[in-house]
Amino acid sequence: MAAQQPNDARIAVIGLGSMGFGMAASLARAGFDVVGADVQKTAVERFATEHGRAAGSPAEAAQNADIVVTVVVNAAQTRDVLFGPNGAATTARKGAVIISSATMSPRDAVDLSERAASLGLLYLDAPISGGAHRAAEGALTILASGEAAAFAKARPALDAMAAKLYELGDKPGTGASFKMINQLLAGVHIAAACEAITFARRLDLDIAKVYEVITGSAGNSWMFENRVPHVLAGDYTPRSAVDIFTKDLGIISDMSRDQKFPTPIAAQAFQMFLMTAAAGMGRDDDASVARLYAKIAGLDLPGQP
Amino acid sequence: MAAQQPNDARIAVIGLGSMGFGMAASLARAGFDVVGADVQKTAVERFATEHGRAAGSPAEAAQNADIVVTVVVNAAQTRDVLFGPNGAATTARKGAVIISSATMSPRDAVDLSERAASLGLLYLDAPISGGAHRAAEGALTILASGEAAAFAKARPALDAMAAKLYELGDKPGTGASFKMINQLLAGVHIAAACEAITFARRLDLDIAKVYEVITGSAGNSWMFENRVPHVLAGDYTPRSAVDIFTKDLGIISDMSRDQKFPTPIAAQAFQMFLMTAAAGMGRDDDASVARLYAKIAGLDLPGQP
C-alpha cells in the first residue's frame, strides 16, 4: 500500500526470511526508513539492493530506531536478537516499540515484554499469519496485544504490514495465546488430512476425487484444502516444514502441562509430526505426514517410490 | 424442484426422520407416487397428510415399488427394513432399485448389495450429506456407487433429492468409503474445535473473539465454523447428536482394524466422543464434547452451570 503521507519513523527489521523480507519490503513501500538484519548475508544484501538499507547485526540495524520488528523462528531467537550481546535493545531509541512476530508461548511473550519494559522499551506481542505471499503484499493477519502506547506508536507500521489487524487487548501474552489456539487447530487438521487421504488410498479410492468431494463437504478444513494438493502432486518442497509444527505443537504440549488442561487430540497430532521428523522429513513440507502413514503401511502415493 | 414431466415411478421411503421426511417430500414434489413408512406413527401420518401416502410397514410401503429409499440409522436397521420379516424386499417389484442412504462400513454396503442381487433387486450404495434443511429442499449431497442399471433406474429420484450427485463408480462400498473418509475428518474436527475453544477459555481468552479470529484464519474448519456457535450460545439441542459420531468413529475404528491401517487421530477423537457419551450427553448436540472438557477441568462455558 502506498503511504498517504511520509512515514518518517526509522524501523529495524530483524530476520529477513520469507516472512520478514516481505514485511520489511512492505514497510519500505509505505515510506518508512527501513534497515534490515539477518544472519544470512545474502538476504541482507538483496534487501539493501531492492528496498532499504543493510546492517551487520541487530544492534547496528536498531541504531536510533523508533520501531524494531523481530521476525525470527521462536522465543529463544527473539530474546537473542533483542537482548543478546549485539541485540537491538542495546541501540534502539528510548521509548521505541518492539513488534514481536515469532510464534511463542504466552509465558515467553510476557517475559520478553517485561524485559523490554525494564529497559524503557514498549512491546507488542504480535504474532502473524498468512504466509510469504501475503507478507510481501503487506496483507498479513496480525494478532496483537500490548499497552495502548505501544499500539499508538506501532499502528502505522502494523497497517503497512497487515490486511487484518486484530487488537486483542492490553496484556502481552494474549496475541500469543490466540496464535497458539490457531496452531493447535492447524496442526491437528494437517495430521487429520494426512491420515484421511492415506486411509482413502488404502481403501483404493481415487484420492483426487476424494479431494473434490471433501472440499465440498462438512469434512473440509482450511488445511485439508491447502495441503492435500501437495500430496496429490507428490511435491514436498517445504512451504511450511514439519519442524514448524513439531515446534508449535510442542509449545501446546508445554502450555497444556502448565495450565493442567488436557489436549489429547493435539497430543496425538504432535506424535505424528514427531514420527515424521524422526523418519527424516523434518525439513520437508508438513504434508509429509502423509508420507509417514504411507511408509508405515507400505502404500504408494503420487510421485513417491 | 418441480418435475419437467410426470414421474410415474412408485417410490417407498423407509424412515421418516428429519432426513427421510425431507427426502420423501422432495420426491413427492417432483411428481413421484411416494409411500412412507416409519416406526413412529406420527411421522407417517404427517407425511400422508402433507405429501403422499402412509404404510404400516416397509413391506406394505414397498408393494409394487420401483424404487425403495432407506433412510435409517445404520447397517443393521437397513438390513432389517429391507430383508427382515416385514422387509421391503419381500414386496418390491422384481428389478426394483434400492437407494441405501444410511452411513455404514463399505463391507456392510457390499453385503447388502449382494443380498439384494440374490433377490433380483438392484442396489445403490448412496450415503447422504447435508442436514435436514437441505433434505427438505431436495438439495442434499449424495455419494453414490453401484452398477449402471441401478443408476439408470434411480437417477430421476436421486436428482429430485440432491443438489450434488457424485457418481463414484460401479462398486458398492465406494460410496460408503467416501462417506466414512468425510466422517473421519468431521469427527476429528468437532473434537479439535471443542478442545481448542475450551483451552481458549482456560487461557481466559474472549471465546467469541477466538471464533471470529479462527474462522478467518488457517485453523478454520467447516465443523469449527458450524459447531462452535452452539458452545457460544450454550445451546446443546441436538442438530446432530454425540451418539452419531460414537457410531461413525466406531465404524472408522472397525475399518482401521480390518484394513490394518492405523488412524491414531481418529482414535483419539473417538475416545473423546465416548467420554462425552459416558458422561450422559450421548443424545445432546455433538458440540457437547466441549462440555466434557469443561466438566473435566472445572471451567464455565456460556449457559452452563
PDB file of N, CA, C and O in Angstrom, chain A residues 167-229:
ATOM      1  N   GLU A 167      -6.739  -6.208  17.311  1.00  0.00           N
ATOM      2  CA  GLU A 167      -6.213  -5.609  18.546  1.00  0.00           C
ATOM      3  C   GLU A 167      -6.879  -6.320  19.715  1.00  0.00           C
ATOM      4  O   GLU A 167      -8.082  -6.181  19.934  1.00  0.00           O
ATOM      5  N   LEU A 168      -6.103  -7.116  20.425  1.00  0.00           N
ATOM      6  CA  LEU A 168      -6.646  -8.116  21.354  1.00  0.00           C
ATOM      7  C   LEU A 168      -6.446  -7.756  22.819  1.00  0.00           C
ATOM      8  O   LEU A 168      -6.417  -8.631  23.683  1.00  0.00           O
ATOM      9  N   GLY A 169      -6.321  -6.447  23.087  1.00  0.00           N
ATOM     10  CA  GLY A 169      -6.253  -6.040  24.484  1.00  0.00           C
ATOM     11  C   GLY A 169      -4.861  -5.611  24.891  1.00  0.00           C
ATOM     12  O   GLY A 169      -3.925  -5.627  24.093  1.00  0.00           O
ATOM     13  N   ASP A 170      -4.761  -5.227  26.173  1.00  0.00           N
ATOM     14  CA  ASP A 170      -3.527  -4.568  26.628  1.00  0.00           C
ATOM     15  C   ASP A 170      -2.537  -5.509  27.301  1.00  0.00           C
ATOM     16  O   ASP A 170      -1.483  -5.064  27.762  1.00  0.00           O
ATOM     17  N   LYS A 171      -2.860  -6.812  27.364  1.00  0.00           N
ATOM     18  CA  LYS A 171      -1.945  -7.735  28.046  1.00  0.00           C
ATOM     19  C   LYS A 171      -1.047  -8.475  27.069  1.00  0.00           C
ATOM     20  O   LYS A 171      -1.539  -9.219  26.216  1.00  0.00           O
ATOM     21  N   PRO A 172       0.273  -8.329  27.201  1.00  0.00           N
ATOM     22  CA  PRO A 172       1.139  -9.207  26.408  1.00  0.00           C
ATOM     23  C   PRO A 172       0.834 -10.658  26.786  1.00  0.00           C
ATOM     24  O   PRO A 172       0.503 -10.946  27.937  1.00  0.00           O
ATOM     25  N   GLY A 173       0.905 -11.552  25.800  1.00  0.00           N
ATOM     26  CA  GLY A 173       0.539 -12.955  26.026  1.00  0.00           C
ATOM     27  C   GLY A 173      -0.781 -13.298  25.348  1.00  0.00           C
ATOM     28  O   GLY A 173      -0.996 -14.440  24.954  1.00  0.00           O
ATOM     29  N   THR A 174      -1.669 -12.292  25.204  1.00  0.00           N
ATOM     30  CA  THR A 174      -2.972 -12.574  24.580  1.00  0.00           C
ATOM     31  C   THR A 174      -2.805 -12.851  23.086  1.00  0.00           C
ATOM     32  O   THR A 174      -3.400 -13.791  22.549  1.00  0.00           O
ATOM     33  N   GLY A 175      -1.974 -12.047  22.412  1.00  0.00           N
ATOM     34  CA  GLY A 175      -1.702 -12.313  20.991  1.00  0.00           C
ATOM     35  C   GLY A 175      -1.129 -13.714  20.812  1.00  0.00           C
ATOM     36  O   GLY A 175      -1.567 -14.474  19.945  1.00  0.00           O
ATOM     37  N   ALA A 176      -0.163 -14.063  21.659  1.00  0.00           N
ATOM     38  CA  ALA A 176       0.455 -15.396  21.591  1.00  0.00           C
ATOM     39  C   ALA A 176      -0.570 -16.497  21.829  1.00  0.00           C
ATOM     40  O   ALA A 176      -0.562 -17.527  21.150  1.00  0.00           O
ATOM     41  N   SER A 177      -1.484 -16.280  22.787  1.00  0.00           N
ATOM     42  CA  SER A 177      -2.494 -17.297  23.087  1.00  0.00           C
ATOM     43  C   SER A 177      -3.422 -17.529  21.887  1.00  0.00           C
ATOM     44  O   SER A 177      -3.731 -18.671  21.543  1.00  0.00           O
ATOM     45  N   PHE A 178      -3.871 -16.444  21.256  1.00  0.00           N
ATOM     46  CA  PHE A 178      -4.725 -16.584  20.063  1.00  0.00           C
ATOM     47  C   PHE A 178      -3.981 -17.354  18.978  1.00  0.00           C
ATOM     48  O   PHE A 178      -4.534 -18.252  18.343  1.00  0.00           O
ATOM     49  N   LYS A 179      -2.711 -16.989  18.777  1.00  0.00           N
ATOM     50  CA  LYS A 179      -1.939 -17.676  17.738  1.00  0.00           C
ATOM     51  C   LYS A 179      -1.808 -19.161  18.063  1.00  0.00           C
ATOM     52  O   LYS A 179      -1.928 -20.019  17.173  1.00  0.00           O
ATOM     53  N   MET A 180      -1.588 -19.498  19.324  1.00  0.00           N
ATOM     54  CA  MET A 180      -1.399 -20.902  19.685  1.00  0.00           C
ATOM     55  C   MET A 180      -2.693 -21.704  19.522  1.00  0.00           C
ATOM     56  O   MET A 180      -2.647 -22.876  19.153  1.00  0.00           O
ATOM     57  N   ILE A 181      -3.853 -21.083  19.797  1.00  0.00           N
ATOM     58  CA  ILE A 181      -5.133 -21.782  19.552  1.00  0.00           C
ATOM     59  C   ILE A 181      -5.256 -22.083  18.054  1.00  0.00           C
ATOM     60  O   ILE A 181      -5.665 -23.178  17.652  1.00  0.00           O
ATOM     61  N   ASN A 182      -4.869 -21.110  17.231  1.00  0.00           N
ATOM     62  CA  ASN A 182      -4.882 -21.353  15.780  1.00  0.00           C
ATOM     63  C   ASN A 182      -3.929 -22.495  15.399  1.00  0.00           C
ATOM     64  O   ASN A 182      -4.272 -23.360  14.597  1.00  0.00           O
ATOM     65  N   GLN A 183      -2.748 -22.506  16.009  1.00  0.00           N
ATOM     66  CA  GLN A 183      -1.755 -23.536  15.664  1.00  0.00           C
ATOM     67  C   GLN A 183      -2.199 -24.915  16.137  1.00  0.00           C
ATOM     68  O   GLN A 183      -1.930 -25.914  15.464  1.00  0.00           O
ATOM     69  N   LEU A 184      -2.860 -24.979  17.294  1.00  0.00           N
ATOM     70  CA  LEU A 184      -3.418 -26.260  17.759  1.00  0.00           C
ATOM     71  C   LEU A 184      -4.343 -26.831  16.670  1.00  0.00           C
ATOM     72  O   LEU A 184      -4.191 -27.989  16.245  1.00  0.00           O
ATOM     73  N   LEU A 185      -5.278 -26.001  16.214  1.00  0.00           N
ATOM     74  CA  LEU A 185      -6.241 -26.465  15.207  1.00  0.00           C
ATOM     75  C   LEU A 185      -5.534 -26.792  13.889  1.00  0.00           C
ATOM     76  O   LEU A 185      -5.782 -27.836  13.281  1.00  0.00           O
ATOM     77  N   ALA A 186      -4.649 -25.915  13.456  1.00  0.00           N
ATOM     78  CA  ALA A 186      -3.963 -26.118  12.175  1.00  0.00           C
ATOM     79  C   ALA A 186      -3.155 -27.419  12.190  1.00  0.00           C
ATOM     80  O   ALA A 186      -3.193 -28.197  11.233  1.00  0.00           O
ATOM     81  N   GLY A 187      -2.441 -27.660  13.288  1.00  0.00           N
ATOM     82  CA  GLY A 187      -1.629 -28.878  13.384  1.00  0.00           C
ATOM     83  C   GLY A 187      -2.487 -30.139  13.362  1.00  0.00           C
ATOM     84  O   GLY A 187      -2.190 -31.103  12.660  1.00  0.00           O
ATOM     85  N   VAL A 188      -3.572 -30.125  14.134  1.00  0.00           N
ATOM     86  CA  VAL A 188      -4.492 -31.272  14.142  1.00  0.00           C
ATOM     87  C   VAL A 188      -5.084 -31.483  12.747  1.00  0.00           C
ATOM     88  O   VAL A 188      -5.168 -32.614  12.260  1.00  0.00           O
ATOM     89  N   HIS A 189      -5.455 -30.387  12.095  1.00  0.00           N
ATOM     90  CA  HIS A 189      -6.101 -30.523  10.781  1.00  0.00           C
ATOM     91  C   HIS A 189      -5.137 -31.062   9.725  1.00  0.00           C
ATOM     92  O   HIS A 189      -5.556 -31.814   8.837  1.00  0.00           O
ATOM     93  N   ILE A 190      -3.862 -30.673   9.792  1.00  0.00           N
ATOM     94  CA  ILE A 190      -2.882 -31.234   8.847  1.00  0.00           C
ATOM     95  C   ILE A 190      -2.731 -32.741   9.088  1.00  0.00           C
ATOM     96  O   ILE A 190      -2.766 -33.540   8.144  1.00  0.00           O
ATOM     97  N   ALA A 191      -2.561 -33.118  10.345  1.00  0.00           N
ATOM     98  CA  ALA A 191      -2.396 -34.546  10.654  1.00  0.00           C
ATOM     99  C   ALA A 191      -3.637 -35.342  10.241  1.00  0.00           C
ATOM    100  O   ALA A 191      -3.538 -36.429   9.664  1.00  0.00           O
ATOM    101  N   ALA A 192      -4.824 -34.785  10.516  1.00  0.00           N
ATOM    102  CA  ALA A 192      -6.076 -35.471  10.149  1.00  0.00           C
ATOM    103  C   ALA A 192      -6.208 -35.576   8.631  1.00  0.00           C
ATOM    104  O   ALA A 192      -6.639 -36.609   8.098  1.00  0.00           O
ATOM    105  N   ALA A 193      -5.842 -34.512   7.921  1.00  0.00           N
ATOM    106  CA  ALA A 193      -5.906 -34.541   6.446  1.00  0.00           C
ATOM    107  C   ALA A 193      -5.000 -35.644   5.908  1.00  0.00           C
ATOM    108  O   ALA A 193      -5.391 -36.388   4.994  1.00  0.00           O
ATOM    109  N   CYS A 194      -3.801 -35.765   6.489  1.00  0.00           N
ATOM    110  CA  CYS A 194      -2.846 -36.779   6.027  1.00  0.00           C
ATOM    111  C   CYS A 194      -3.327 -38.184   6.376  1.00  0.00           C
ATOM    112  O   CYS A 194      -3.172 -39.118   5.585  1.00  0.00           O
ATOM    113  N   GLU A 195      -3.920 -38.332   7.570  1.00  0.00           N
ATOM    114  CA  GLU A 195      -4.486 -39.633   7.961  1.00  0.00           C
ATOM    115  C   GLU A 195      -5.625 -40.026   7.013  1.00  0.00           C
ATOM    116  O   GLU A 195      -5.704 -41.169   6.545  1.00  0.00           O
ATOM    117  N   ALA A 196      -6.500 -39.062   6.721  1.00  0.00           N
ATOM    118  CA  ALA A 196      -7.690 -39.356   5.905  1.00  0.00           C
ATOM    119  C   ALA A 196      -7.320 -39.674   4.455  1.00  0.00           C
ATOM    120  O   ALA A 196      -7.859 -40.611   3.852  1.00  0.00           O
ATOM    121  N   ILE A 197      -6.388 -38.907   3.891  1.00  0.00           N
ATOM    122  CA  ILE A 197      -6.099 -39.110   2.464  1.00  0.00           C
ATOM    123  C   ILE A 197      -5.321 -40.414   2.246  1.00  0.00           C
ATOM    124  O   ILE A 197      -5.513 -41.092   1.228  1.00  0.00           O
ATOM    125  N   THR A 198      -4.494 -40.794   3.219  1.00  0.00           N
ATOM    126  CA  THR A 198      -3.785 -42.071   3.063  1.00  0.00           C
ATOM    127  C   THR A 198      -4.709 -43.254   3.370  1.00  0.00           C
ATOM    128  O   THR A 198      -4.590 -44.310   2.746  1.00  0.00           O
ATOM    129  N   PHE A 199      -5.644 -43.074   4.296  1.00  0.00           N
ATOM    130  CA  PHE A 199      -6.631 -44.133   4.550  1.00  0.00           C
ATOM    131  C   PHE A 199      -7.489 -44.329   3.290  1.00  0.00           C
ATOM    132  O   PHE A 199      -7.799 -45.461   2.899  1.00  0.00           O
ATOM    133  N   ALA A 200      -7.835 -43.225   2.644  1.00  0.00           N
ATOM    134  CA  ALA A 200      -8.588 -43.316   1.377  1.00  0.00           C
ATOM    135  C   ALA A 200      -7.791 -44.095   0.328  1.00  0.00           C
ATOM    136  O   ALA A 200      -8.331 -44.915  -0.417  1.00  0.00           O
ATOM    137  N   ARG A 201      -6.467 -43.841   0.297  1.00  0.00           N
ATOM    138  CA  ARG A 201      -5.602 -44.580  -0.643  1.00  0.00           C
ATOM    139  C   ARG A 201      -5.624 -46.067  -0.311  1.00  0.00           C
ATOM    140  O   ARG A 201      -5.720 -46.912  -1.202  1.00  0.00           O
ATOM    141  N   ARG A 202      -5.551 -46.384   0.978  1.00  0.00           N
ATOM    142  CA  ARG A 202      -5.607 -47.791   1.408  1.00  0.00           C
ATOM    143  C   ARG A 202      -6.916 -48.447   0.976  1.00  0.00           C
ATOM    144  O   ARG A 202      -6.956 -49.631   0.635  1.00  0.00           O
ATOM    145  N   LEU A 203      -8.000 -47.658   0.986  1.00  0.00           N
ATOM    146  CA  LEU A 203      -9.314 -48.190   0.592  1.00  0.00           C
ATOM    147  C   LEU A 203      -9.469 -48.219  -0.930  1.00  0.00           C
ATOM    148  O   LEU A 203     -10.555 -48.515  -1.439  1.00  0.00           O
ATOM    149  N   ASP A 204      -8.373 -47.895  -1.643  1.00  0.00           N
ATOM    150  CA  ASP A 204      -8.363 -47.921  -3.122  1.00  0.00           C
ATOM    151  C   ASP A 204      -9.280 -46.886  -3.746  1.00  0.00           C
ATOM    152  O   ASP A 204      -9.778 -47.078  -4.859  1.00  0.00           O
ATOM    153  N   LEU A 205      -9.501 -45.785  -3.042  1.00  0.00           N
ATOM    154  CA  LEU A 205     -10.310 -44.712  -3.621  1.00  0.00           C
ATOM    155  C   LEU A 205      -9.434 -43.841  -4.522  1.00  0.00           C
ATOM    156  O   LEU A 205      -8.212 -43.777  -4.346  1.00  0.00           O
ATOM    157  N   ASP A 206     -10.061 -43.175  -5.447  1.00  0.00           N
ATOM    158  CA  ASP A 206      -9.399 -42.179  -6.299  1.00  0.00           C
ATOM    159  C   ASP A 206      -9.193 -40.932  -5.426  1.00  0.00           C
ATOM    160  O   ASP A 206     -10.148 -40.208  -5.127  1.00  0.00           O
ATOM    161  N   ILE A 207      -7.938 -40.678  -5.000  1.00  0.00           N
ATOM    162  CA  ILE A 207      -7.736 -39.632  -3.983  1.00  0.00           C
ATOM    163  C   ILE A 207      -7.944 -38.219  -4.534  1.00  0.00           C
ATOM    164  O   ILE A 207      -8.253 -37.302  -3.776  1.00  0.00           O
ATOM    165  N   ALA A 208      -7.810 -38.037  -5.846  1.00  0.00           N
ATOM    166  CA  ALA A 208      -8.149 -36.721  -6.421  1.00  0.00           C
ATOM    167  C   ALA A 208      -9.663 -36.486  -6.296  1.00  0.00           C
ATOM    168  O   ALA A 208     -10.115 -35.368  -6.018  1.00  0.00           O
ATOM    169  N   LYS A 209     -10.437 -37.562  -6.494  1.00  0.00           N
ATOM    170  CA  LYS A 209     -11.894 -37.467  -6.337  1.00  0.00           C
ATOM    171  C   LYS A 209     -12.253 -37.235  -4.860  1.00  0.00           C
ATOM    172  O   LYS A 209     -13.181 -36.471  -4.555  1.00  0.00           O
ATOM    173  N   VAL A 210     -11.516 -37.868  -3.960  1.00  0.00           N
ATOM    174  CA  VAL A 210     -11.740 -37.651  -2.521  1.00  0.00           C
ATOM    175  C   VAL A 210     -11.534 -36.170  -2.198  1.00  0.00           C
ATOM    176  O   VAL A 210     -12.336 -35.560  -1.477  1.00  0.00           O
ATOM    177  N   TYR A 211     -10.470 -35.577  -2.772  1.00  0.00           N
ATOM    178  CA  TYR A 211     -10.211 -34.156  -2.537  1.00  0.00           C
ATOM    179  C   TYR A 211     -11.394 -33.319  -3.016  1.00  0.00           C
ATOM    180  O   TYR A 211     -11.870 -32.424  -2.308  1.00  0.00           O
ATOM    181  N   GLU A 212     -11.894 -33.640  -4.201  1.00  0.00           N
ATOM    182  CA  GLU A 212     -13.026 -32.891  -4.755  1.00  0.00           C
ATOM    183  C   GLU A 212     -14.272 -33.010  -3.856  1.00  0.00           C
ATOM    184  O   GLU A 212     -14.937 -32.014  -3.563  1.00  0.00           O
ATOM    185  N   VAL A 213     -14.555 -34.238  -3.417  1.00  0.00           N
ATOM    186  CA  VAL A 213     -15.759 -34.460  -2.600  1.00  0.00           C
ATOM    187  C   VAL A 213     -15.621 -33.790  -1.229  1.00  0.00           C
ATOM    188  O   VAL A 213     -16.527 -33.080  -0.770  1.00  0.00           O
ATOM    189  N   ILE A 214     -14.467 -33.991  -0.578  1.00  0.00           N
ATOM    190  CA  ILE A 214     -14.300 -33.471   0.793  1.00  0.00           C
ATOM    191  C   ILE A 214     -14.287 -31.942   0.812  1.00  0.00           C
ATOM    192  O   ILE A 214     -14.882 -31.324   1.705  1.00  0.00           O
ATOM    193  N   THR A 215     -13.635 -31.323  -0.161  1.00  0.00           N
ATOM    194  CA  THR A 215     -13.580 -29.855  -0.142  1.00  0.00           C
ATOM    195  C   THR A 215     -14.970 -29.236  -0.355  1.00  0.00           C
ATOM    196  O   THR A 215     -15.155 -28.059  -0.055  1.00  0.00           O
ATOM    197  N   GLY A 216     -15.929 -30.032  -0.817  1.00  0.00           N
ATOM    198  CA  GLY A 216     -17.309 -29.559  -0.929  1.00  0.00           C
ATOM    199  C   GLY A 216     -18.212 -30.111   0.168  1.00  0.00           C
ATOM    200  O   GLY A 216     -19.435 -30.019   0.055  1.00  0.00           O
ATOM    201  N   SER A 217     -17.627 -30.691   1.212  1.00  0.00           N
ATOM    202  CA  SER A 217     -18.431 -31.355   2.247  1.00  0.00           C
ATOM    203  C   SER A 217     -18.080 -30.859   3.648  1.00  0.00           C
ATOM    204  O   SER A 217     -17.154 -30.059   3.819  1.00  0.00           O
ATOM    205  N   ALA A 218     -18.801 -31.367   4.627  1.00  0.00           N
ATOM    206  CA  ALA A 218     -18.628 -30.928   6.017  1.00  0.00           C
ATOM    207  C   ALA A 218     -17.311 -31.394   6.632  1.00  0.00           C
ATOM    208  O   ALA A 218     -16.932 -30.923   7.701  1.00  0.00           O
ATOM    209  N   GLY A 219     -16.594 -32.301   5.967  1.00  0.00           N
ATOM    210  CA  GLY A 219     -15.292 -32.745   6.475  1.00  0.00           C
ATOM    211  C   GLY A 219     -14.146 -31.820   6.097  1.00  0.00           C
ATOM    212  O   GLY A 219     -12.996 -32.094   6.433  1.00  0.00           O
ATOM    213  N   ASN A 220     -14.453 -30.707   5.431  1.00  0.00           N
ATOM    214  CA  ASN A 220     -13.384 -29.842   4.929  1.00  0.00           C
ATOM    215  C   ASN A 220     -12.743 -29.001   6.040  1.00  0.00           C
ATOM    216  O   ASN A 220     -13.368 -28.699   7.055  1.00  0.00           O
ATOM    217  N   SER A 221     -11.480 -28.649   5.820  1.00  0.00           N
ATOM    218  CA  SER A 221     -10.789 -27.673   6.664  1.00  0.00           C
ATOM    219  C   SER A 221      -9.909 -26.833   5.756  1.00  0.00           C
ATOM    220  O   SER A 221      -9.576 -27.242   4.640  1.00  0.00           O
ATOM    221  N   TRP A 222      -9.508 -25.658   6.261  1.00  0.00           N
ATOM    222  CA  TRP A 222      -8.587 -24.808   5.507  1.00  0.00           C
ATOM    223  C   TRP A 222      -7.328 -25.596   5.176  1.00  0.00           C
ATOM    224  O   TRP A 222      -6.821 -25.544   4.057  1.00  0.00           O
ATOM    225  N   MET A 223      -6.817 -26.357   6.142  1.00  0.00           N
ATOM    226  CA  MET A 223      -5.580 -27.105   5.939  1.00  0.00           C
ATOM    227  C   MET A 223      -5.769 -28.280   4.974  1.00  0.00           C
ATOM    228  O   MET A 223      -4.887 -28.540   4.155  1.00  0.00           O
ATOM    229  N   PHE A 224      -6.898 -28.999   5.061  1.00  0.00           N
ATOM    230  CA  PHE A 224      -7.150 -30.082   4.096  1.00  0.00           C
ATOM    231  C   PHE A 224      -7.096 -29.505   2.687  1.00  0.00           C
ATOM    232  O   PHE A 224      -6.411 -30.033   1.812  1.00  0.00           O
ATOM    233  N   GLU A 225      -7.809 -28.408   2.499  1.00  0.00           N
ATOM    234  CA  GLU A 225      -7.888 -27.794   1.167  1.00  0.00           C
ATOM    235  C   GLU A 225      -6.518 -27.325   0.689  1.00  0.00           C
ATOM    236  O   GLU A 225      -6.194 -27.442  -0.497  1.00  0.00           O
ATOM    237  N   ASN A 226      -5.696 -26.813   1.607  1.00  0.00           N
ATOM    238  CA  ASN A 226      -4.405 -26.242   1.218  1.00  0.00           C
ATOM    239  C   ASN A 226      -3.298 -27.289   1.084  1.00  0.00           C
ATOM    240  O   ASN A 226      -2.434 -27.179   0.210  1.00  0.00           O
ATOM    241  N   ARG A 227      -3.256 -28.318   1.934  1.00  0.00           N
ATOM    242  CA  ARG A 227      -2.121 -29.242   1.974  1.00  0.00           C
ATOM    243  C   ARG A 227      -2.294 -30.493   1.112  1.00  0.00           C
ATOM    244  O   ARG A 227      -1.305 -31.006   0.573  1.00  0.00           O
ATOM    245  N   VAL A 228      -3.521 -31.004   0.982  1.00  0.00           N
ATOM    246  CA  VAL A 228      -3.702 -32.252   0.223  1.00  0.00           C
ATOM    247  C   VAL A 228      -3.234 -32.113  -1.235  1.00  0.00           C
ATOM    248  O   VAL A 228      -2.685 -33.077  -1.787  1.00  0.00           O
ATOM    249  N   PRO A 229      -3.363 -30.930  -1.864  1.00  0.00           N
ATOM    250  CA  PRO A 229      -2.789 -30.807  -3.219  1.00  0.00           C
ATOM    251  C   PRO A 229      -1.290 -31.115  -3.270  1.00  0.00           C
ATOM    252  O   PRO A 229      -0.803 -31.591  -4.299  1.00  0.00           O
TER     253      PRO A 229
END
